[in-house]
Amino acid sequence: MDSLWSDTDAETFIARYADKGANADVALRVYTSRLLGGDPRLVLHGGGNTSVKTTQHDLLGDDVSVLCVKGSGWDLGDIEPAGLPAVRLDPLLRLEALEKLSDEDMVNVQRGNLLDSTAPNPSVETLLHAFLPHKFIDHTHSTAILSISDQPDGEAICADVFGGTMGSVPYIMPGFALAKSAAQIYRQSPDVGGLILHKHGIFTFGDSAREAYERMIDAVTLAEHRLQEGRNSVFVAASLPDNIATAADVAPILRGLAAASVGDDRWQRMVLDFRTGPAILNYVNGAEVGRYSQIGVVTPDHNIRIKNTPVLLPAPQTGDLGAFRVAAQATFDAFADAYRVYFERHNPRQETPKTMLDLVPRVALVPGLGLFGMGDSPKSAGVAADLAENTVETITDAEAIGTYDCVSEADMFDIEYWSLEQAKLGKGAEKPLARQVVAITGAGGAIGTATAKAFAAEGAVVAALDIDQEAAAVAVSGLGGAAFACDVTDSASVEAAFARICERFGGVDVVVSNAGAAWSGRIADVDNDILRQSFELNFFAHQSVAQAAVRIMRAQGTGGALVFNTSKQAVNPGPDFGPYGLPKAATLSLVRQYALDHGAEGIRANAVNADRIRSGLLDDDMIAARAEARGVSEKDYMSGNLLHQEVRAEDVADAFVFLAKAPRTTAAVLTVDGGNIAAALR
Ligand code: ZN
């Protein structure tokens, strides 16, 4: 691993932050923190922490000696001075004389000594940073360091690799006791450049930001070299069937198994994130994957995000997914049972009884295929998948030079149920459509774009589909979803788009079948090709989309909602508008057929009957022409309804959202047309 230190960059940081009132110490602390945070082999998702001891002014203008240490909720990769709250150093140093300090008292004294009372909570490893005397201190959970220290004889391996250059701290959970122990061990050999915290990570320190950082790089490089020596050929492959099913077929099954019923036909769903590649396949296909994958997390604080172990599934075969589902169900049940037993085994020795967390795994390993991260959002599923990939790398290297080992189950429990770790997760109330994946066709148009926004506002994960992928990307930008190219008139393109959605998010819960276009012509004269073209888009495409979605919804077994954009033409034909109205009328029947045939599976089908919306189907030129033909102004034409109000794309979007959320409504048509008595259904 190479040092990325650059004098020029360091000067740039000092100049940039001087303008914002931060001193050079803090600016350099930000600079090297970002260097560490930018490399996933060192730091992943909020892992690791850094500090600098410096001087700041309090309100009275007096110099105060402070520790600026990473604050909770910040990531080293994009940290700012605000992410390094300043804590008065002297009161922290006096704490070392105490015999014991509870977590609550520790948090309280840290917060009580913040220079800025609105700053985030200082890191749970603040006291370790305080008790060591160095100006700059860096802490990471480096993959290479973990690979050599996560071994039954990890301390001996590290002693061999580092000689006397690094101190050695046996595993103790973070907090006051670890801080005291690390400081004592440091004082016994004050020449060391850092400390190895066994089965946890590494601290390096120095008088300057560069020294602490480069000691980290040097130590990790030594560990990397050790991992290249005398490697065993790892992971003899298990014999697997050669007809492995696809991730798109497997994801909805797993997503259904991971969903927990919360009563009243409602589900607490998970979002999935599929990963594969040579390293992952080497790991999940290994004959001994049942051993090395089930030992535990590579560093304790991973377990709050991915639990202690993943579920290990059988290899799925195409054409035999029923058998896979049965076996996978048993695997998930066994995971839940084991988790309950684990909780009951360790809860009784806690000072205050804990409340058991959910029984859902966060990582699923699928031999022949790869792995899935699971979470309550695409972001947390991605974090789980990233940590799982990091685990693959750490354990693969550990097994190459020895045998992977980690902290005890009791130690893992203490971290998983540690109040200070749970606080990192921050649980707010969820929005109504949180954890639900909505696929929207025609997402690039005015109604599609408004619909994407409306669903995202309700917490849904938006998969935006459009024949123009860039238009779909624009619709979903800033919403945290994803865009997929899809020609809805080509069933292969529809299947492919839904397969991509399954790989990206695990499945689909709501479909807004919205894509459409208008054709006209007097019915006795119209060219047959025009009529067929319109049927392709305004009827058969709805069928292809619904078919693809229902197949996924059935695999999930957690119901679903289909919402179709039909038109007032479906019930109130306009003159010369047969080519548009006829397929829309067929689509209205299609809605009812889906409601009828799939209601028993919890799949609802409803329609929105919108009219006269400013969009690609009714652009400014068309509005002008129609207004002129009727001898009214454009404004009067657009508000020519019972309410005398123009109907907006957002109104249609709200109707889609309402129907997606209405648990007891199916086979309904909701008009969004400002009132058109000739098109009123009932
Ligand atoms: Zn740590």
XYZ file of C-alpha atoms and ligand atoms in Angstrom:
683
model
C 0.000 0.000 0.000
C 1.472 3.329 -1.062
C 1.399 6.574 0.859
C -0.772 9.134 -0.896
C 0.669 12.032 1.107
C 1.309 15.129 -1.008
C 2.850 18.323 0.336
C 0.882 20.330 -2.208
C -2.426 18.802 -1.157
C -1.565 19.306 2.498
C -0.893 23.011 1.834
C -4.162 23.260 -0.087
C -6.093 21.855 2.879
C -4.380 24.248 5.286
C -5.222 27.231 3.053
C -8.779 26.088 2.362
C -9.686 25.568 6.010
C -7.850 28.645 7.271
C -10.521 30.587 5.374
C -13.151 28.685 7.347
C -11.563 29.298 10.711
C -9.915 25.913 11.275
C -6.264 25.825 12.309
C -3.546 23.908 10.433
C -3.706 20.962 12.851
C -7.388 20.434 12.128
C -6.900 21.009 8.377
C -4.193 18.343 8.231
C -6.333 16.074 10.404
C -9.083 16.389 7.796
C -6.593 15.774 4.970
C -5.095 12.483 6.198
C -8.438 11.279 7.583
C -9.757 11.514 4.044
C -6.720 9.675 2.693
C -7.506 6.817 5.090
C -11.241 7.003 4.472
C -10.797 6.897 0.708
C -9.353 3.380 0.716
C -11.855 0.577 1.471
C -8.958 -1.695 2.468
C -8.514 0.646 5.446
C -11.886 2.159 6.241
C -15.450 1.207 5.340
C -18.698 3.011 6.121
C -18.034 4.980 9.247
C -15.372 2.560 10.503
C -12.125 3.807 12.000
C -11.496 7.106 13.720
C -8.809 9.774 13.995
C -7.855 12.601 16.317
C -5.547 15.555 16.821
C -4.576 17.325 20.018
C -4.506 21.052 19.472
C -5.430 24.414 20.943
C -8.644 26.292 20.317
C -10.231 29.398 21.781
C -13.285 29.256 23.974
C -15.941 31.991 23.994
C -13.866 34.182 26.303
C -10.930 33.984 23.938
C -8.861 31.809 26.246
C -6.675 29.098 24.761
C -8.002 25.663 25.577
C -6.157 22.434 24.983
C -8.555 20.130 23.139
C -8.828 16.743 21.503
C -10.515 16.976 18.096
C -11.786 13.450 17.505
C -14.071 11.911 14.912
C -17.719 12.456 15.743
C -20.443 9.875 15.502
C -22.238 9.831 12.151
C -19.261 11.121 10.161
C -17.278 9.118 7.633
C -13.524 9.572 7.369
C -13.770 9.628 3.564
C -15.574 12.976 3.457
C -15.008 14.377 6.917
C -15.008 18.117 7.601
C -13.795 20.038 10.661
C -17.390 19.865 11.973
C -16.964 16.077 12.052
C -14.065 16.423 14.489
C -15.716 17.845 17.615
C -13.333 19.517 20.074
C -13.383 18.105 23.611
C -11.468 19.745 26.475
C -8.479 17.479 26.940
C -7.563 18.012 30.612
C -10.838 16.653 32.078
C -10.534 13.608 29.811
C -6.976 12.931 30.976
C -8.017 13.032 34.635
C -10.475 10.177 33.999
C -7.631 7.708 33.630
C -7.209 7.716 37.408
C -10.671 6.193 37.852
C -11.030 2.477 38.469
C -14.257 2.212 36.521
C -16.382 4.415 34.325
C -19.792 3.410 33.015
C -20.618 3.972 29.341
C -23.312 6.480 30.290
C -20.902 8.464 32.463
C -18.269 8.293 29.728
C -20.649 9.692 27.102
C -21.831 12.324 29.545
C -18.368 13.561 30.457
C -17.340 13.627 26.794
C -20.399 15.632 25.806
C -20.092 17.843 28.868
C -16.636 18.920 27.772
C -17.449 19.735 24.159
C -16.509 23.276 23.183
C -19.635 23.318 20.993
C -22.627 21.783 22.747
C -24.323 21.096 19.393
C -21.420 18.982 18.076
C -21.948 15.274 17.372
C -21.054 12.677 20.007
C -17.293 12.109 20.083
C -16.238 8.605 18.995
C -16.683 5.685 21.404
C -12.888 5.378 21.195
C -12.298 8.995 22.336
C -10.601 8.092 25.623
C -8.107 5.839 23.846
C -7.162 8.829 21.697
C -6.988 11.038 24.778
C -4.871 8.756 26.963
C -2.176 8.235 24.322
C 0.156 11.253 24.378
C 0.655 11.730 20.620
C -0.554 14.719 18.680
C -1.987 12.770 15.728
C -3.628 9.350 16.120
C -5.106 7.198 13.352
C -7.274 4.105 13.827
C -8.479 1.727 11.101
C -9.872 -1.779 10.752
C -7.420 -2.535 7.918
C -8.253 -5.690 5.988
C -4.631 -6.894 5.896
C -4.108 -6.267 9.613
C -7.278 -8.209 10.418
C -6.201 -11.101 8.158
C -2.996 -11.590 10.144
C -4.473 -10.889 13.583
C -7.763 -12.815 13.163
C -5.903 -16.058 13.784
C -5.651 -18.373 16.807
C -1.957 -17.356 16.983
C -2.510 -13.832 15.680
C -0.391 -12.221 18.393
C 2.602 -14.394 17.484
C 2.161 -13.628 13.777
C 1.993 -9.885 14.479
C 5.045 -10.054 16.770
C 6.885 -11.752 13.918
C 5.720 -9.219 11.323
C 6.246 -6.029 13.333
C 9.067 -6.972 15.680
C 9.159 -4.327 18.388
C 7.739 -1.540 16.253
C 4.126 -2.056 17.320
C 2.560 -2.664 20.721
C 0.147 -5.535 21.187
C -3.238 -5.100 22.899
C -5.356 -8.187 23.618
C -9.028 -7.916 22.721
C -11.158 -5.797 25.046
C -14.342 -4.144 23.866
C -14.036 -0.401 23.118
C -14.655 2.007 25.965
C -12.911 3.013 29.171
C -11.264 -0.349 29.938
C -9.714 -0.610 26.481
C -8.491 2.996 26.644
C -6.729 2.356 29.967
C -5.251 -0.920 28.825
C -3.937 0.542 25.552
C -2.336 3.477 27.354
C -0.627 1.166 29.865
C 0.683 -1.098 27.121
C 1.999 1.902 25.227
C 3.878 3.187 28.311
C 5.647 -0.145 28.685
C 7.232 0.372 25.250
C 7.041 4.069 24.428
C 9.104 3.721 21.256
C 6.393 1.918 19.297
C 4.750 3.687 16.359
C 1.373 2.130 16.973
C -0.688 -0.596 18.583
C -2.261 -3.725 17.150
C -5.633 -4.276 18.784
C -6.020 -7.969 18.235
C -9.065 -9.102 16.297
C -10.167 -5.479 16.113
C -7.787 -3.181 14.214
C -4.741 -0.944 14.389
C -3.758 2.423 15.887
C -0.773 4.427 14.646
C 0.413 7.749 15.995
C 2.959 10.496 15.509
C 3.942 14.090 16.060
C 2.629 15.070 12.659
C -0.317 14.076 10.501
C 2.096 12.680 7.942
C 3.996 10.570 10.470
C 0.857 8.950 11.920
C -0.555 8.334 8.434
C 2.631 6.899 6.973
C 3.096 4.626 9.971
C -0.365 3.261 9.165
C 0.615 2.697 5.526
C 3.938 1.077 6.534
C 2.291 -1.285 9.034
C -0.425 -2.301 6.600
C 2.206 -2.853 3.891
C 4.136 -5.183 6.203
C 0.915 -7.104 6.849
C 0.246 -7.275 3.100
C 3.717 -8.694 2.495
C 3.173 -11.310 5.181
C -0.037 -12.342 3.428
C 1.933 -13.012 0.239
C 4.312 -15.422 1.982
C 3.755 -19.170 1.890
C 0.111 -18.983 0.935
C -1.799 -22.218 0.998
C -3.870 -22.747 -2.077
C -7.146 -21.790 -0.478
C -10.688 -22.905 -0.870
C -10.832 -26.193 -2.693
C -14.038 -25.818 -4.656
C -17.102 -27.833 -3.763
C -18.691 -29.728 -6.631
C -21.632 -27.636 -7.734
C -24.355 -28.282 -10.292
C -23.634 -26.666 -13.664
C -27.138 -25.264 -14.146
C -26.999 -22.539 -11.504
C -30.054 -20.277 -11.438
C -29.675 -16.557 -12.014
C -29.425 -13.887 -9.336
C -32.644 -12.400 -10.732
C -34.474 -15.686 -10.072
C -33.007 -16.183 -6.624
C -33.297 -12.604 -5.285
C -37.123 -12.441 -4.984
C -37.189 -15.803 -3.187
C -34.650 -14.579 -0.645
C -36.373 -11.232 -0.363
C -39.640 -12.996 0.430
C -37.959 -15.153 3.078
C -36.333 -12.096 4.631
C -39.656 -10.240 4.848
C -41.298 -10.453 8.242
C -45.072 -10.403 8.546
C -46.247 -7.503 10.675
C -49.906 -8.558 10.570
C -52.856 -7.410 8.490
C -51.217 -8.618 5.253
C -48.422 -6.139 5.806
C -44.744 -6.934 5.570
C -41.496 -5.589 6.904
C -39.512 -6.025 3.702
C -35.791 -5.899 3.005
C -33.930 -4.369 0.087
C -31.235 -6.594 -1.436
C -27.968 -5.801 -3.193
C -26.343 -8.554 -5.277
C -22.566 -8.851 -5.658
C -20.435 -11.375 -7.476
C -16.980 -11.743 -9.006
C -14.029 -14.142 -8.957
C -13.069 -13.481 -5.306
C -16.641 -13.859 -4.061
C -17.221 -17.026 -6.100
C -13.951 -18.523 -4.889
C -15.207 -17.933 -1.342
C -18.831 -19.055 -1.621
C -17.957 -22.077 -3.781
C -15.357 -23.405 -1.344
C -15.930 -26.907 0.002
C -15.376 -25.570 3.534
C -17.505 -22.432 3.236
C -19.767 -23.883 5.944
C -16.859 -23.576 8.378
C -15.021 -20.367 7.577
C -18.110 -18.304 6.759
C -19.819 -19.133 10.053
C -17.078 -18.235 12.550
C -18.026 -14.577 13.030
C -17.349 -10.988 11.983
C -13.814 -9.893 11.092
C -13.935 -6.913 13.491
C -16.585 -6.546 16.174
C -18.309 -3.379 15.035
C -19.343 -5.007 11.756
C -21.983 -7.039 13.570
C -24.313 -4.127 14.165
C -24.698 -3.945 10.383
C -24.356 -7.558 9.216
C -24.992 -9.606 12.385
C -22.360 -12.157 13.429
C -22.770 -14.561 10.523
C -24.409 -14.705 7.083
C -26.958 -17.294 5.979
C -25.352 -19.908 3.761
C -27.780 -21.237 1.184
C -27.648 -24.291 -1.065
C -26.665 -23.842 -4.719
C -29.832 -22.905 -6.667
C -30.541 -24.824 -9.856
C -32.550 -23.578 -12.806
C -35.766 -25.505 -13.206
C -35.677 -26.558 -9.564
C -36.315 -23.321 -7.728
C -39.114 -24.938 -5.730
C -36.576 -27.186 -4.029
C -34.299 -24.203 -3.510
C -37.094 -22.277 -1.850
C -37.824 -25.133 0.573
C -34.153 -25.475 1.492
C -33.721 -21.703 1.754
C -36.743 -21.445 4.049
C -35.183 -24.061 6.327
C -31.905 -22.109 6.291
C -33.617 -18.861 7.262
C -35.579 -20.650 10.000
C -32.381 -22.181 11.364
C -30.733 -18.740 11.309
C -33.618 -17.293 13.330
C -33.541 -20.193 15.811
C -29.791 -19.876 16.274
C -30.126 -16.128 16.783
C -32.766 -16.645 19.486
C -30.534 -19.175 21.254
C -27.557 -16.804 20.985
C -29.616 -13.994 22.488
C -30.936 -16.136 25.336
C -27.445 -17.448 26.073
C -25.888 -14.015 26.507
C -28.690 -11.709 27.620
C -28.835 -13.026 31.227
C -25.311 -11.805 32.016
C -26.056 -8.219 30.899
C -26.412 -5.660 33.687
C -29.615 -4.378 32.119
C -31.689 -6.853 30.097
C -31.644 -6.142 26.362
C -34.443 -6.282 23.816
C -33.777 -8.840 21.101
C -33.145 -7.368 17.654
C -34.827 -8.777 14.538
C -34.110 -12.304 13.321
C -33.359 -11.381 9.718
C -29.896 -12.039 8.283
C -28.088 -9.144 6.599
C -25.910 -11.200 4.259
C -26.813 -14.284 2.214
C -24.118 -16.418 0.573
C -25.255 -18.388 -2.472
C -22.779 -20.960 -3.832
C -22.451 -20.781 -7.596
C -23.856 -17.277 -7.650
C -22.392 -14.751 -5.208
C -23.716 -12.865 -2.210
C -26.584 -10.550 -1.298
C -26.457 -7.701 1.205
C -29.791 -6.921 2.878
C -30.995 -3.795 4.594
C -33.924 -1.473 5.158
C -32.873 0.724 2.218
C -30.626 0.487 -0.844
C -27.993 2.307 1.191
C -27.962 -0.101 4.121
C -28.171 -3.104 1.754
C -25.127 -1.654 -0.022
C -23.292 -1.219 3.287
C -24.049 -4.860 4.171
C -22.816 -5.992 0.753
C -19.643 -3.893 1.059
C -18.911 -5.314 4.514
C -19.583 -8.821 3.174
C -17.120 -8.268 0.320
C -14.594 -6.983 2.836
C -15.218 -10.108 4.933
C -14.572 -12.296 1.881
C -11.214 -10.605 1.340
C -10.200 -10.704 5.015
C -11.121 -14.349 5.571
C -9.688 -15.493 2.227
C -6.317 -14.002 3.170
C -6.541 -15.261 6.754
C -7.167 -18.794 5.536
C -4.332 -18.490 3.017
C -1.751 -18.131 5.788
C -3.476 -19.987 8.621
C -6.940 -20.407 10.082
C -9.481 -17.631 10.408
C -10.554 -16.874 13.963
C -12.325 -13.950 15.612
C -13.436 -12.721 19.021
C -15.689 -14.958 21.110
C -19.434 -15.110 20.671
C -19.822 -13.406 24.062
C -17.609 -10.530 22.923
C -19.634 -10.204 19.731
C -22.859 -10.088 21.752
C -21.466 -7.373 24.006
C -20.749 -5.207 20.969
C -23.977 -6.000 19.111
C -26.065 -5.058 22.152
C -23.823 -2.237 23.360
C -26.001 0.843 23.684
C -23.275 3.039 22.193
C -23.146 0.895 19.053
C -26.920 0.721 18.703
C -26.982 4.507 18.939
C -24.891 4.665 15.748
C -27.722 3.168 13.743
C -30.231 5.910 14.535
C -33.767 4.667 14.133
C -36.367 7.148 12.952
C -39.975 6.449 12.073
C -40.227 4.889 8.627
C -42.230 6.408 5.791
C -45.326 4.527 4.560
C -43.642 2.946 1.520
C -40.197 2.426 3.071
C -38.496 -0.833 1.974
C -40.898 -1.154 -1.001
C -39.522 -1.184 -4.540
C -41.651 0.594 -7.149
C -41.020 0.157 -10.877
C -42.361 3.000 -13.011
C -42.555 2.685 -16.800
C -42.457 5.750 -18.984
C -40.570 7.324 -16.107
C -38.935 9.936 -18.327
C -42.224 11.690 -19.158
C -44.019 14.350 -17.153
C -46.316 11.916 -15.309
C -43.533 9.361 -14.794
C -41.189 11.968 -13.372
C -43.843 13.326 -11.008
C -44.663 9.744 -10.001
C -41.034 8.916 -9.226
C -40.850 11.961 -6.992
C -44.153 11.191 -5.244
C -43.169 7.590 -4.468
C -39.732 8.623 -3.238
C -41.375 11.151 -0.917
C -43.300 8.245 0.633
C -40.046 6.355 1.209
C -40.243 3.913 -1.725
C -37.169 2.727 -3.632
C -37.724 3.928 -7.196
C -36.735 1.899 -10.261
C -37.316 4.252 -13.196
C -37.843 2.530 -16.559
C -37.885 4.281 -19.894
C -36.938 3.485 -23.464
C -34.574 6.435 -23.000
C -32.397 5.476 -20.051
C -31.026 8.989 -19.709
C -34.532 10.404 -19.340
C -35.206 7.794 -16.648
C -31.960 8.756 -14.932
C -33.040 12.400 -14.876
C -36.398 11.374 -13.363
C -34.748 9.493 -10.537
C -31.772 11.776 -9.917
C -31.503 12.798 -6.304
C -34.138 10.255 -5.274
C -31.757 7.428 -4.364
C -33.250 4.984 -6.878
C -31.928 3.660 -10.172
C -32.719 4.001 -13.884
C -33.110 1.116 -16.332
C -33.497 1.103 -20.113
C -36.691 -0.680 -21.101
C -38.677 -0.905 -24.330
C -42.027 -1.976 -22.910
C -43.219 -3.189 -26.342
C -40.441 -5.803 -26.356
C -41.150 -8.500 -23.767
C -37.481 -9.570 -23.723
C -36.500 -5.995 -22.867
C -39.133 -5.969 -20.105
C -37.859 -9.277 -18.677
C -34.287 -7.985 -18.782
C -35.175 -4.724 -17.034
C -37.007 -6.542 -14.233
C -34.059 -8.932 -13.879
C -31.752 -5.926 -13.407
C -34.158 -4.522 -10.780
C -33.990 -7.847 -8.908
C -30.190 -7.795 -8.928
C -30.082 -4.172 -7.835
C -32.866 -4.127 -5.198
C -33.991 -7.750 -4.770
C -37.469 -7.568 -6.296
C -40.461 -5.351 -6.831
C -43.575 -4.529 -4.790
C -45.374 -1.866 -6.790
C -45.548 -1.367 -10.540
C -46.845 1.798 -12.124
C -47.486 0.768 -15.709
C -47.516 4.235 -17.134
C -45.810 4.215 -20.544
C -48.166 5.099 -23.399
C -48.605 7.192 -26.511
C -51.582 8.458 -28.503
C -52.519 7.560 -32.055
C -55.619 8.845 -33.853
C -57.628 8.141 -36.978
C -61.255 7.641 -37.992
C -61.916 4.002 -37.186
C -63.284 2.948 -40.625
C -60.333 4.509 -42.396
C -57.446 3.914 -40.024
C -54.491 1.881 -41.188
C -54.340 -1.498 -39.499
C -50.657 -0.945 -38.674
C -51.535 2.160 -36.665
C -54.075 0.224 -34.636
C -51.663 -2.653 -34.041
C -48.867 -0.269 -33.095
C -51.118 1.365 -30.538
C -52.195 -2.016 -29.175
C -48.526 -2.971 -28.769
C -47.831 -0.003 -26.532
C -51.209 0.742 -24.979
C -52.257 -2.845 -24.276
C -49.642 -5.585 -24.801
C -46.883 -3.607 -23.095
C -49.057 -3.324 -19.963
C -49.510 -7.089 -20.112
C -45.750 -7.765 -20.484
C -44.923 -5.443 -17.600
C -47.621 -6.893 -15.339
C -46.621 -10.461 -16.204
C -42.969 -9.839 -15.383
C -43.898 -8.090 -12.144
C -46.387 -10.725 -10.989
C -43.823 -13.491 -11.515
C -41.485 -11.649 -9.121
C -44.274 -10.823 -6.652
C -45.303 -14.483 -6.493
C -41.695 -15.544 -5.860
C -41.578 -13.051 -2.975
C -44.932 -14.187 -1.618
C -45.595 -10.789 -0.043
C -48.361 -9.513 -2.314
C -47.951 -6.413 -4.425
C -49.694 -3.597 -6.216
C -50.147 -3.040 -9.945
C -51.322 0.400 -10.976
C -52.085 1.145 -14.606
C -52.401 4.435 -16.383
C -55.596 4.014 -18.377
C -57.325 6.971 -19.911
C -60.732 8.484 -19.991
C -60.749 7.131 -23.560
C -61.216 3.695 -22.031
C -64.753 4.608 -20.949
C -65.569 7.769 -22.886
C -64.250 7.480 -26.434
C -63.384 10.672 -28.288
C -64.090 11.156 -31.990
C -61.346 9.801 -34.273
C -59.480 8.576 -31.221
C -60.241 4.874 -31.604
C -56.631 3.791 -32.102
C -55.874 5.175 -28.647
C -59.137 4.380 -26.860
C -59.544 0.757 -27.964
C -56.336 -0.615 -26.440
C -56.916 1.546 -23.357
C -60.359 -0.063 -22.984
C -58.689 -3.450 -23.272
C -56.190 -2.381 -20.613
C -59.041 -1.440 -18.285
C -60.306 -4.999 -18.685
C -56.765 -6.229 -18.120
C -56.706 -4.424 -14.764
C -59.878 -6.216 -13.721
C -58.531 -9.570 -14.907
C -55.365 -9.173 -12.824
C -57.463 -8.160 -9.810
C -59.615 -11.250 -10.300
C -56.908 -13.813 -11.018
C -54.277 -12.655 -8.511
C -56.236 -11.207 -5.596
C -55.824 -14.442 -3.662
C -52.056 -13.905 -3.815
C -52.399 -10.477 -2.265
C -51.708 -8.758 -5.575
C -53.952 -5.760 -6.171
C -54.626 -4.186 -9.566
C -56.042 -0.705 -10.001
C -56.204 1.995 -12.628
C -55.903 5.730 -12.780
C -58.161 7.373 -15.302
C -56.410 10.638 -16.065
C -57.355 13.179 -18.681
C -55.919 16.299 -20.268
C -52.516 16.327 -18.558
C -49.736 18.473 -19.996
C -47.206 15.827 -21.125
C -45.541 14.215 -24.125
C -48.966 12.882 -25.122
C -50.473 16.342 -24.971
C -47.754 18.859 -25.741
C -48.007 22.614 -26.127
C -48.644 22.455 -29.887
C -51.490 19.987 -29.448
C -53.009 22.091 -26.687
C -52.889 25.166 -28.922
C -54.478 23.300 -31.842
C -57.294 21.830 -29.759
C -58.040 25.101 -28.016
C -58.234 26.800 -31.403
C -60.486 24.071 -32.831
C -62.916 24.651 -29.951
C -62.607 28.401 -30.051
C -61.440 28.668 -26.434
C -58.239 29.881 -24.830
C -55.546 27.321 -23.978
C -56.176 27.986 -20.294
C -59.905 27.346 -20.669
C -59.218 24.234 -22.708
C -56.917 22.802 -20.032
C -59.376 23.607 -17.246
C -62.439 22.521 -19.208
C -63.746 20.232 -16.484
C -66.247 20.334 -13.643
C -63.788 21.908 -11.240
C -62.458 24.389 -13.834
C -58.933 23.479 -12.800
C -56.071 22.251 -14.921
C -55.087 18.737 -13.827
C -51.349 18.380 -13.228
C -48.974 15.444 -13.550
C -48.506 15.660 -9.769
C -52.227 14.997 -9.261
C -51.913 11.790 -11.275
C -48.796 10.819 -9.322
C -50.657 11.273 -6.034
C -53.412 8.956 -7.294
C -50.842 6.258 -8.149
C -49.365 6.565 -4.667
C -52.793 6.412 -3.041
C -53.708 3.216 -4.894
C -50.344 1.651 -4.110
C -51.044 2.222 -0.425
C -54.765 1.306 -0.281
C -54.628 -2.202 1.214
C -58.291 -3.094 0.681
C -58.759 -1.660 -2.798
C -58.486 -3.682 -5.989
C -60.156 -3.546 -9.429
C -60.818 0.157 -8.883
C -60.533 3.062 -11.277
C -59.659 6.438 -9.840
C -60.455 9.430 -12.022
C -58.008 12.307 -12.057
C -59.586 14.565 -14.645
C -61.001 17.526 -12.768
C -64.474 16.054 -13.273
C -65.801 14.736 -16.579
C -69.335 13.466 -16.127
C -69.324 11.597 -19.434
C -66.319 9.615 -18.241
C -67.619 9.053 -14.696
C -67.547 5.334 -13.977
C -69.868 4.880 -11.066
Zn -12.213 0.278 16.130
